[in-house]
XYZ file of C-alpha atoms in Angstrom:
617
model
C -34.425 -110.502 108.990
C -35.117 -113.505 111.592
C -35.352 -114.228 115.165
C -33.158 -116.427 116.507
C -33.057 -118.251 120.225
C -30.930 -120.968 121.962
C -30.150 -123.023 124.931
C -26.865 -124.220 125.650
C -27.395 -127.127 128.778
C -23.847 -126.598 130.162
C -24.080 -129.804 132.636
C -26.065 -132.166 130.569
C -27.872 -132.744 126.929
C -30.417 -131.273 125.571
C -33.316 -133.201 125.462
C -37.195 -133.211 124.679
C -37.565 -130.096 127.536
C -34.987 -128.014 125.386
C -36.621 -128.597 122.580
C -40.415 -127.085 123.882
C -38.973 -124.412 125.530
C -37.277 -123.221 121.989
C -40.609 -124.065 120.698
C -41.793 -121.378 123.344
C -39.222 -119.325 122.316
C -40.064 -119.540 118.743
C -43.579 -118.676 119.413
C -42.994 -115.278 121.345
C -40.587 -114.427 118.065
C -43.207 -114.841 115.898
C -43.492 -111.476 114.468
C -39.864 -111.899 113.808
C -40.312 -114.559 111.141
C -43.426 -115.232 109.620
C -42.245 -117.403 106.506
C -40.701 -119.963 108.152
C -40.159 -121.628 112.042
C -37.070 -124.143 112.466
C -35.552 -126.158 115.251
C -32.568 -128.095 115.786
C -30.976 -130.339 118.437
C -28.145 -132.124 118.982
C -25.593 -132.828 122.092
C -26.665 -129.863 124.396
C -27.423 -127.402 122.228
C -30.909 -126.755 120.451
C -31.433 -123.739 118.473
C -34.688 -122.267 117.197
C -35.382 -119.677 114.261
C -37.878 -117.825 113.122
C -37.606 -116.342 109.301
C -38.318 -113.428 107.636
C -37.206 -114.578 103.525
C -35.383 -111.742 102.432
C -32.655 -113.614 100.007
C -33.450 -116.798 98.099
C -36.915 -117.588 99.483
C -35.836 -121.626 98.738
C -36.870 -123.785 102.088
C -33.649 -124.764 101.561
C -32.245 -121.908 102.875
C -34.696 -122.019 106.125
C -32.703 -122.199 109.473
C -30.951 -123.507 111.824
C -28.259 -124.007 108.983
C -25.844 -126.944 108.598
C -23.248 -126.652 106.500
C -22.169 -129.339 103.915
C -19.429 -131.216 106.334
C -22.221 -131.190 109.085
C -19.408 -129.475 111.617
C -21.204 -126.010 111.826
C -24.641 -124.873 112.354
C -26.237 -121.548 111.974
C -28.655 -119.440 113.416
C -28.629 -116.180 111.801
C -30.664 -112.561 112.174
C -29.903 -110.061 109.706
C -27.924 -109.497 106.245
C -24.950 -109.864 104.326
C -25.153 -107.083 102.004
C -22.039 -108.388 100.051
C -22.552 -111.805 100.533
C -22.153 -112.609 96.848
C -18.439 -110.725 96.684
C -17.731 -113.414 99.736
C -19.289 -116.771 98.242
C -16.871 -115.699 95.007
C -13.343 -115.988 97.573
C -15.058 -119.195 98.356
C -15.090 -121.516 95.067
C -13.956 -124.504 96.350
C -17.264 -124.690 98.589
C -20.531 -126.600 97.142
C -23.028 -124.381 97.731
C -26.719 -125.772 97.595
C -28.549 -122.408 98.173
C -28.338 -119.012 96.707
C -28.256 -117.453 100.040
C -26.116 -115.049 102.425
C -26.854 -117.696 105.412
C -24.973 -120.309 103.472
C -21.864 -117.870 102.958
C -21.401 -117.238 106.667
C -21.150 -120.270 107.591
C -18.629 -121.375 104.373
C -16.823 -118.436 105.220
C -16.504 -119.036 109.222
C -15.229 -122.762 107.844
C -12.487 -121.102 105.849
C -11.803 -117.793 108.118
C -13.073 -118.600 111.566
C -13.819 -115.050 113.202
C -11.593 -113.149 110.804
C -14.801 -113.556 108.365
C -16.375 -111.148 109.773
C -13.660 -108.432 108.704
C -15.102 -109.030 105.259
C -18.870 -108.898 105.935
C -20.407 -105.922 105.561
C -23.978 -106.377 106.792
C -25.935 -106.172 110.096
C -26.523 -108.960 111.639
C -26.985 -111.382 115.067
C -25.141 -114.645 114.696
C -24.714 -118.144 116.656
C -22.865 -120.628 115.505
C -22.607 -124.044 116.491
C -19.252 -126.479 116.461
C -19.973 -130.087 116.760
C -16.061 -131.239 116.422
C -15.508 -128.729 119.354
C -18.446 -128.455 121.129
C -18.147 -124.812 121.299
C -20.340 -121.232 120.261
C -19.204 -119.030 118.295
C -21.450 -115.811 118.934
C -21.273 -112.339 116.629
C -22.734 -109.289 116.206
C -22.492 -106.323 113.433
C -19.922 -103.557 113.974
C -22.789 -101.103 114.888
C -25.559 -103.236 116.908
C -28.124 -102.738 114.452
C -29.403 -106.363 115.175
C -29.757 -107.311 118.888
C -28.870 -110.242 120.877
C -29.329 -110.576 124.604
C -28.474 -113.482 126.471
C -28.242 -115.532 130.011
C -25.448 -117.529 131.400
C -25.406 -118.872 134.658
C -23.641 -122.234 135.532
C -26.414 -124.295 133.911
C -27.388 -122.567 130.894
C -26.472 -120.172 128.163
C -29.760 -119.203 126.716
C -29.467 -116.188 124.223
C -32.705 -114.388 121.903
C -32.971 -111.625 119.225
C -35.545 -110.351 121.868
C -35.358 -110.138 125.578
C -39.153 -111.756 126.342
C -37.934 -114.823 124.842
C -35.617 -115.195 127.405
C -38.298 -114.776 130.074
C -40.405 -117.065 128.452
C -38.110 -120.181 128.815
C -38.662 -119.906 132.632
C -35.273 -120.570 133.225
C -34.743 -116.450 133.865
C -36.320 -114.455 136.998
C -38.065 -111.866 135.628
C -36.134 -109.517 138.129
C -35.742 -105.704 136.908
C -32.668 -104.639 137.847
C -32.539 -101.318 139.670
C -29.112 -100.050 138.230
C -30.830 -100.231 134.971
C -34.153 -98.774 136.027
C -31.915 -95.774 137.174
C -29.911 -95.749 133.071
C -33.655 -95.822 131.804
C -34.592 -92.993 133.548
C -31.385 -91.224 132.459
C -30.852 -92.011 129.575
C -34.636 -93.414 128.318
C -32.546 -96.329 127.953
C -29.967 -99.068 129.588
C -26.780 -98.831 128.593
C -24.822 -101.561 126.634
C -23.880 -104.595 127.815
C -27.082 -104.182 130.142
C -30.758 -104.778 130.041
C -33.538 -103.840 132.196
C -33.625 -107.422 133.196
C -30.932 -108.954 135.913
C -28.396 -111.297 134.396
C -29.960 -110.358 130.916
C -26.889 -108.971 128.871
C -26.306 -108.085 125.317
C -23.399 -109.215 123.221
C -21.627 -106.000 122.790
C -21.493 -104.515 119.079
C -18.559 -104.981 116.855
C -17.501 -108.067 119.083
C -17.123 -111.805 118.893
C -17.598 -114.343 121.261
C -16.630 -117.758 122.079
C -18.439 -119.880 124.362
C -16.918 -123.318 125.597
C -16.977 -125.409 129.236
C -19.218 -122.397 130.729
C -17.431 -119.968 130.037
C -17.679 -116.652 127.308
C -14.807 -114.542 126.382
C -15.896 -111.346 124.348
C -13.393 -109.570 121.916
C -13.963 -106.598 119.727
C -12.997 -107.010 115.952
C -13.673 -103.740 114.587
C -12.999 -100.036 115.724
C -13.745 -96.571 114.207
C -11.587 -95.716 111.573
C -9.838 -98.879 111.318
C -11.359 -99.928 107.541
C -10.450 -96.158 106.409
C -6.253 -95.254 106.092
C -6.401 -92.662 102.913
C -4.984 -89.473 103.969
C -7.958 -86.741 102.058
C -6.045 -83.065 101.968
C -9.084 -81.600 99.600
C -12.677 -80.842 100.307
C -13.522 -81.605 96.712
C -11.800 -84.831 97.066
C -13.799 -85.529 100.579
C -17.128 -85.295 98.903
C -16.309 -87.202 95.721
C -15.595 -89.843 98.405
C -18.098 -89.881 100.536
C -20.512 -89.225 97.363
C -19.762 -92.552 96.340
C -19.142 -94.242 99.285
C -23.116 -93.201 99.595
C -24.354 -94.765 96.555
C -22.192 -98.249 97.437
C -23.954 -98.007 100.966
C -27.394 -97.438 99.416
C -26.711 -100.117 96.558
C -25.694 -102.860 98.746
C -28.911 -102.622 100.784
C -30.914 -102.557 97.518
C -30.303 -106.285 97.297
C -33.612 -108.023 97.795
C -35.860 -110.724 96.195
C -38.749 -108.703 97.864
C -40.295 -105.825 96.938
C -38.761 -102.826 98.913
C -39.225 -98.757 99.322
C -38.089 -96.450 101.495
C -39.284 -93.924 104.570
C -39.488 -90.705 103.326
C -39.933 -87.690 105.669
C -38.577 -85.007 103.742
C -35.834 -84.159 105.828
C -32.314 -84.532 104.249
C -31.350 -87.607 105.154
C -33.965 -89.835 103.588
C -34.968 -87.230 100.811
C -30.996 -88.281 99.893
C -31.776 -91.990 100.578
C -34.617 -91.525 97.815
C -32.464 -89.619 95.402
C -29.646 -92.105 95.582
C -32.244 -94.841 95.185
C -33.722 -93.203 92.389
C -30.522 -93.286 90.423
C -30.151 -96.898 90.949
C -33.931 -98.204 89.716
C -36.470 -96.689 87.927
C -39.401 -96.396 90.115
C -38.936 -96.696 94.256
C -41.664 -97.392 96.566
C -42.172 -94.325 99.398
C -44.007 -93.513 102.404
C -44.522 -90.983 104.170
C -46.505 -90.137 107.554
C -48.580 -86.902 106.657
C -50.831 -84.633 108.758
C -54.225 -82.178 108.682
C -52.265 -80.273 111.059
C -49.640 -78.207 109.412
C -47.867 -77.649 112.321
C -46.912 -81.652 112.108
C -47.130 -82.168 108.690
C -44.304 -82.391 106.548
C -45.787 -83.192 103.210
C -45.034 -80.331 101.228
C -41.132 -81.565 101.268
C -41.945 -85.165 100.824
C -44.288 -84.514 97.729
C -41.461 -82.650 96.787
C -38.834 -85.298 96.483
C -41.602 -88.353 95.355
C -42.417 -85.383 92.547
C -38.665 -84.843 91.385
C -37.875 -88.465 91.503
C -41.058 -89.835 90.368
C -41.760 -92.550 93.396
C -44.603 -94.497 93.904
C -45.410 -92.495 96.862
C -48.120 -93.523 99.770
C -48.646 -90.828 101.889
C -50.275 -92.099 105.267
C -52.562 -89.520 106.765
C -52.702 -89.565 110.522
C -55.539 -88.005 112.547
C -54.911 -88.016 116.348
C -57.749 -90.816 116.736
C -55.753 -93.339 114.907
C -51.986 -92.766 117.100
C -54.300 -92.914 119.851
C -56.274 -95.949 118.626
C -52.586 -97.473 117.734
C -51.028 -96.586 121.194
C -51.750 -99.973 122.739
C -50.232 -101.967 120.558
C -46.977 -99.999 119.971
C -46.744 -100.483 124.212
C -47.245 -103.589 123.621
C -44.915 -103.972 121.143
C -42.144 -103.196 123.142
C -39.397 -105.992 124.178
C -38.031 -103.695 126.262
C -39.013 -100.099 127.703
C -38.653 -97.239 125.404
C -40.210 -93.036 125.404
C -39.633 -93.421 121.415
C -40.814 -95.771 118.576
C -44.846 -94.643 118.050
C -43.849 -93.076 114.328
C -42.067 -96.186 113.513
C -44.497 -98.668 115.116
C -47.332 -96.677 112.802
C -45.004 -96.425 109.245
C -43.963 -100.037 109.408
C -47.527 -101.600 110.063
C -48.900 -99.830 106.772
C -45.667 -99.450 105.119
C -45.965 -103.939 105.194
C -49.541 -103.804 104.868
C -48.968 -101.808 101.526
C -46.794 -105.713 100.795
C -43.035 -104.274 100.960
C -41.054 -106.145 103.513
C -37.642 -104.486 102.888
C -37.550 -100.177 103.930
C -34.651 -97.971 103.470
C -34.131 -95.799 106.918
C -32.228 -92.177 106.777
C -31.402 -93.064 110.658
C -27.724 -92.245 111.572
C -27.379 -89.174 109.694
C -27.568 -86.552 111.931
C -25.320 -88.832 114.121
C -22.791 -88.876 111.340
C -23.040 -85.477 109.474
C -23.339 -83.326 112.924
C -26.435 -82.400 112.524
C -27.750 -81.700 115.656
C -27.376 -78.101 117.950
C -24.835 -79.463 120.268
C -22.190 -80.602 117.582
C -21.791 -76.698 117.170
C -21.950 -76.027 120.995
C -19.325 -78.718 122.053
C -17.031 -77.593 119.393
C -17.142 -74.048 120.182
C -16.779 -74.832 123.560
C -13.242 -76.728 122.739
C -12.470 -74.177 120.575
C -12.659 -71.202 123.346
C -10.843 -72.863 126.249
C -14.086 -73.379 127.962
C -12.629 -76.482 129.915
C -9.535 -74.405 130.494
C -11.376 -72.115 133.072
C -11.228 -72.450 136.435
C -14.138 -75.061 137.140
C -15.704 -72.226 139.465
C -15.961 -69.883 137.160
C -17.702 -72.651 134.443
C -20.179 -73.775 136.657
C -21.197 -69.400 137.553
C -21.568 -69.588 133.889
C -24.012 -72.604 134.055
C -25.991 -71.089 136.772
C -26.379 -67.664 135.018
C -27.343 -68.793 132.403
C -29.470 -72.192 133.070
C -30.494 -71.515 136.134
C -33.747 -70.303 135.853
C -34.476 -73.362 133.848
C -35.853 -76.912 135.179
C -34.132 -78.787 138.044
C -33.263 -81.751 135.949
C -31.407 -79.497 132.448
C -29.441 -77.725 135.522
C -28.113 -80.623 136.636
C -26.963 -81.680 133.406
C -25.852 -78.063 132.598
C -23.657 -78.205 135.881
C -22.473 -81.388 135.440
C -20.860 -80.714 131.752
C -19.744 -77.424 133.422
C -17.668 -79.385 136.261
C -16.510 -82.405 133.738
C -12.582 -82.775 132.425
C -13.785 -81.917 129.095
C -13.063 -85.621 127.621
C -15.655 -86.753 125.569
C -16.596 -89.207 128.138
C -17.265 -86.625 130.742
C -19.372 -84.050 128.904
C -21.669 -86.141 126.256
C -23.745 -87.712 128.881
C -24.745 -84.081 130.009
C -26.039 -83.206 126.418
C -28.207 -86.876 125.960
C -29.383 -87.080 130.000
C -33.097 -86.447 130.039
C -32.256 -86.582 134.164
C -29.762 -86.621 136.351
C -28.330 -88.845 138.812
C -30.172 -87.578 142.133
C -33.328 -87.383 140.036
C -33.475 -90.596 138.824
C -32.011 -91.979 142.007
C -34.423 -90.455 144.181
C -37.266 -92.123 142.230
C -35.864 -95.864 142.845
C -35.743 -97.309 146.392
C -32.696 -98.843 147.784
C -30.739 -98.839 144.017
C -27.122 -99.645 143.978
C -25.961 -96.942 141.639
C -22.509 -95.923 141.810
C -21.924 -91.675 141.610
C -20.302 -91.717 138.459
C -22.514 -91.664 135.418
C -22.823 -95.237 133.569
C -22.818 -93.552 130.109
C -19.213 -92.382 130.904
C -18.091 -95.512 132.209
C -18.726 -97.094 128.876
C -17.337 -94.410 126.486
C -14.094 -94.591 128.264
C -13.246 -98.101 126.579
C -13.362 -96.285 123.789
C -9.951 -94.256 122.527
C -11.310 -91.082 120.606
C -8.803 -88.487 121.158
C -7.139 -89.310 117.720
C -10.021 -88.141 116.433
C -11.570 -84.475 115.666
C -13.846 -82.702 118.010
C -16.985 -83.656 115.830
C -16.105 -87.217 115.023
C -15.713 -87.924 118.668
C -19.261 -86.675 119.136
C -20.073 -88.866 116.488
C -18.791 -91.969 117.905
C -19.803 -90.806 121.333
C -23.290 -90.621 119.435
C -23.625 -94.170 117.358
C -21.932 -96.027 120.698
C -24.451 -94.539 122.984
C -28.133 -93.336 122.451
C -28.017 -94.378 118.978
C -27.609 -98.004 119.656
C -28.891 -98.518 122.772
C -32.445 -95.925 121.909
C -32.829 -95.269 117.989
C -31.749 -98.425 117.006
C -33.090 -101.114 119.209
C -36.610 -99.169 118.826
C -36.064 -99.634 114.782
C -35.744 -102.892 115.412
C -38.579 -103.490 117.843
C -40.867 -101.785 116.387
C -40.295 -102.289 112.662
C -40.499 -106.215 113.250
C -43.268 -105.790 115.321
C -44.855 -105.670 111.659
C -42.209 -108.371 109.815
C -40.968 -105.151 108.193
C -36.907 -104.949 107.391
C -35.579 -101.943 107.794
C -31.713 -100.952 105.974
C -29.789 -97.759 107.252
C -27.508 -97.404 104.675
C -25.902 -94.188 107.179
C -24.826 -97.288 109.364
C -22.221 -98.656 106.156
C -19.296 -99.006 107.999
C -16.867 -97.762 105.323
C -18.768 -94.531 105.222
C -18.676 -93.997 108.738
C -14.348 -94.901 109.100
C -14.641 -92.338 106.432
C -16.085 -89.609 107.590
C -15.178 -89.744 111.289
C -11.024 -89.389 109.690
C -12.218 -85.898 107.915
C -11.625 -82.796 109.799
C -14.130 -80.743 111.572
C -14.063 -77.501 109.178
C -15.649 -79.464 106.557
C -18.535 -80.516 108.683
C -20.398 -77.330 109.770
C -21.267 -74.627 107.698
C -24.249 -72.120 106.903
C -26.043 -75.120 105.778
C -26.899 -78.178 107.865
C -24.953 -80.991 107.240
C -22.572 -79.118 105.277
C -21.073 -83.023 104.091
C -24.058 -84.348 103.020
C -25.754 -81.966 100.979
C -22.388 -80.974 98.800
C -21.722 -84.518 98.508
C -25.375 -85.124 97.155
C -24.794 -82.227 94.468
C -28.044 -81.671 92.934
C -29.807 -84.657 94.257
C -31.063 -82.129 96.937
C -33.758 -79.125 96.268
C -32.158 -76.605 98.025
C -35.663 -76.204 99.715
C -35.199 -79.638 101.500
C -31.322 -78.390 102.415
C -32.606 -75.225 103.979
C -35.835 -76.353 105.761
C -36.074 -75.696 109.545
C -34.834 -79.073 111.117
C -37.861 -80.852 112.818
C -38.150 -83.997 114.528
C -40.970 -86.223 114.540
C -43.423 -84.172 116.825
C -46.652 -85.532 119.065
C -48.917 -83.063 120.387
C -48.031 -85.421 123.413
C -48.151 -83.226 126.308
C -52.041 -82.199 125.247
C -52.599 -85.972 125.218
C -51.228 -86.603 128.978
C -53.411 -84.013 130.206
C -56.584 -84.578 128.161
C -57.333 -88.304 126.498
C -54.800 -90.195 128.060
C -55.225 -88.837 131.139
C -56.862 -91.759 132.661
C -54.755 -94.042 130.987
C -51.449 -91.988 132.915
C -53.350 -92.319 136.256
C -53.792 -95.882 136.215
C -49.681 -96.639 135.110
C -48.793 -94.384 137.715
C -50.853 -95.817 140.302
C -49.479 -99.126 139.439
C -45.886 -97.750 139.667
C -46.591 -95.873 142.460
C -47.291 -99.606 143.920
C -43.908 -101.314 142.851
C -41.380 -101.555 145.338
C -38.745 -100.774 142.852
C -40.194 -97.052 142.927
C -40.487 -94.483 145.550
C -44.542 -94.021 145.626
C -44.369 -90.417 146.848
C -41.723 -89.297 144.359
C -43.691 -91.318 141.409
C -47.130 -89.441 141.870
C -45.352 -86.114 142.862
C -43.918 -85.836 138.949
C -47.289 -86.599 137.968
C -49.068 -84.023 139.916
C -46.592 -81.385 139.327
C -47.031 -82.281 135.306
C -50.791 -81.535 135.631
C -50.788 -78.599 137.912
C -48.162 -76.695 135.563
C -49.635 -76.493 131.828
C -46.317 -74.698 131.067
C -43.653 -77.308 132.815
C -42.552 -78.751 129.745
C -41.744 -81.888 131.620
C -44.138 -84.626 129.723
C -41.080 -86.687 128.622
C -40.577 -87.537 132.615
C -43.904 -88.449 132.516
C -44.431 -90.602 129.862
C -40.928 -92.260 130.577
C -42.482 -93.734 133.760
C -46.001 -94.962 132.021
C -43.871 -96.838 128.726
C -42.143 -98.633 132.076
C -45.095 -99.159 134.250
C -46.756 -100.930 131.252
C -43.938 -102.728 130.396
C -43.742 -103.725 133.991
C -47.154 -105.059 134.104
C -47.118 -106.841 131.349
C -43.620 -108.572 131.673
C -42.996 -108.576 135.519
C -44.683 -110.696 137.759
């Protein structure tokens, strides 16, 4: 796990000025890569890297990367989990390392962008062609690794983080209203975007070229497309994705530094542990534990480091120390997030406790349809709900959400008037606002009236697939890349921590999104999972009461950070992005109604507003 940066001087060479503004770069990535800093510069490119060792901790295998012709050179975030399987197709290549960076670029020699239908791995990648003066740019199927970027017609400049960017001064640090509006949506932008103009992202599961100014994305990889076996028996469907789990888990077990694994308690990393477990004798968990049982969740993680015999650290929590930590998870943040503070806090003492590599159970309730609204949306196909007259669906909405809030009306109303695509009704169930909210709160925004989630899930084609698995997909391409994921990633290297989600194994996931939806949901959650795990699972982790990670967080707004919420909405109030009146009027209304349930619209605006003040000038 790295940080990479570049500048690509489109109308000239790079010279001694490219060079300290990647050494700029470098610095602001230095979380990213504490074992080793690299630069490189030649025609009009000059790359910079920050590692993280991982595999082979040889200098030799520091970065940028040249390959043994001196045609390509690498800068690389991430890892190829079956980079040894690769560097065996690849024996007439004289490897000098013993490392996955060296196999990506021997492989892109031999394979050019085909290679990366044979890596399985997550990762960020730029690659340099001195015979062709070109970039080749790539990023893992599932966006698990980030990479933004700027191209105007002097520069390409591109960053595993988006403050980099800003750094180089070459980038206004202009927020871009459209975005603003996704963030209040969605608590996010929405893929390609960023919350900065002209910052983009290279889109997951696609390839770029860059060469004479000018960048042509294409996607390599689609759901399903790695998965063709035609499964006719439940029995056969978990033996499948049974082992399918254990290859996931076993790849990303591949380390030369010590690693462990979060564990919660929940299913999905008590079954990360258990897999584990089978693999090597004694695994390395951590857990996040509480005096107050009505956040703790120790009992069930005791319970699996007990059956499995882990060398468990629980980390007790009292509210002092979140609130001691809450400045520097804010500051943490490379871009604006209402998530992350559980992370932020597990990393920084799971890599104080000296493991650098953590298994992650994200992506299973994504996968497995595990949350409420798998059942509702399915149920709702299932009846003809989208058959009715669209009158008559939104009377239903209105009975029966209507004496909720404004904002879950809207949402309510808006799935009740959609087509019933995919496209049309998953942005209702992941909006924490709708579009005249969050419009209302911006001043003079450019946003179109159809929702930006549903733009982007109509590139995708999901109707060949079941009801569930296009939730699914709807799921991993939306709020699970563009909110659970980047905040992994933000926050976990915030602390030079690595974090794996086996889940995220893209063989596991064309699996599973080919089976049908009656093997999915049952009286059990995750119905998939837990037969596939067998006995791996206590049944008293299988039938525990689902529960999130939970922050007394609306007690905090209104008691210690009170003055702390003040101040960032003051300073909001004072942007003239933001509509002052509306700003303060959300925070009033929060503190005059202890019962309005609404402290996610509040602390939405104050992770912005301190973002804003600390990246915006």
């Amino acid at each position: 796990m790295c940080g990479i940066a570049g500048i690509y001087n489109l109308n000239s060479l790079a010279g001694r000025e490219s060079e300290l503004i990647i050494e700029k770069m470098n610095h602001m990535m230095a979380h990213r890569g504490p074992d080793a800093e690299g630069l490189f510069r030649h025609g009009q490119v000059c790359f910079g890297h920050r590692r993280l060792a991982i595999i082979d901790l040889d200098h030799r295998s520091d970065q940028p990367f040249t390959d043994h012709t001196g045609r390509y050179t690498l800068v690389f975030n991430g890892q190829i989990y079956n980079f040894k399987e690769i560097r065996a197709m690849l024996p007439e290549y004289p490897f000098s390392t013993t490392s996955d960076t060296e196999v990506i670029v021997a492989a892109y020699g031999k394979w050019r962008e085909k290679c990366l239908d044979r890596f399985n791995g997550m990762f960020a990648l730029v690659i340099y062609d001195h015979l062709e003066q070109s970039l080749f740019i790539a990023r893992d199927r599932f966006g698990v690794k980030p990479l933004y970027y700027f191209l105007d017609q002097d520069y390409f400049i591109f960053s595993s983080e988006i403050r980099p960017i800003l750094s180089s001064g070459l980038v206004k640090n202009e927020v871009s209203k459209n975005a603003l509006a996704e963030y209040l949506m969605f608590q996010s932008t929405i893929c390609p975007n960023t919350i900065i103009e002209g910052v983009q992202q290279i889109k997951p599961a696609h390839y770029a070229y860059l060469s004479k100014g000018v960048l042509i994305q294409t996607r390599y990889w689609s759901y399903g497309s790695s998965f063709t076996s035609n499964i006719t028996e439940y029995g056969e469907a978990i033996r499948i994705v049974r082992r399918l789990m254990f290859e996931a888990v076993e790849r990303r077990m591949v380390s030369d530094v010590p690693l462990g694994a979060f564990l919660s308690g929940g299913i999905d990393s008590s079954a990360i542990v258990a897999i584990m477990s089978q693999i090597t004798p004694r695994v390395n968990t951590f857990s996040i534990t509480f005096n107050e049982k009505e956040y703790d969740e120790s009992p069930f993680s005791n319970l699996i480091a007990s059956k499995y015999n882990t060398s468990h650290h629980p980390i007790l929590l009292r509210p002092e120390d979140l609130l001691n930590e809450l400045p520097n998870a804010l500051n943490a943040m490379d871009s604006p997030t209402v998530d992350g503070m559980n992370l932020y806090v597990i990393s920084k003492f799971t890599k104080a406790a000296g493991v650098t590599v953590a298994m992650s159970g994200l992506g299973a309730d994504e996968l497995f349809a595990g949350y409420h609204y798998f059942r509702m949306w399915r149920q709702m196909k299932r009846l003809g709900f989208f058959l009715l007259p669209r009158a008559v669906r939104l009377s239903i909405a209105k009975a029966k959400y209507g004496q909720t809030d404004a904002s879950r009306l809207e949402r309510m109303k808006q799935l009740a008037l959609s087509d019933g695509s995919i496209a049309e009704t998953y942005p209702a169930f992941r909006q924490v606002s709708g579009v005249k909210m969050s419009s209302a709160l911006i001043r003079h925004n450019g946003f179109s009236s159809e929702n930006p989630l549903a733009t982007q899930l109509k590139e995708y084609s999901m109707n060949q697939f079941p009801y569930l698995s296009q939730l699914s997909i709807a799921e991993l391409t939306s709020y699970t890349h563009n909110v659970l994921l980047k905040d992994t990633d933000q926050f976990s290297m915030a602390s030079s921590l690595e974090v794996r989600e086996p889940f995220f194994d893209h063989r596991l996931v064309d699996c599973v999104v080919r089976l049908p939806d009656r093997w999915k949901l049952g009286n059990t959650p995750k119905k998939l999972l837990t037969d596939a795990m067998g006995d791996l699972l206590p049944n008293e982790i299988i039938n525990r009461p689902k529960r999130g990670f939970i922050l007394p967080w609306e007690n905090w707004l209104r008691t210690d950070l009170r003055s702390f919420v003040t101040e960032q909405i003051e300073f909001l109030s004072g942007r003239p992005e933001f509509d002052g009146d509306m700003v303060r009027k959300i925070w009033t209304n929060f503190i005059s109604n202890e019962k309005s349930g609404s402290w996610p619209y509040v602390w939405q605006l104050v992770a912005i507003a301190h973002w804003m003040r600390t990246n915006i000038t």
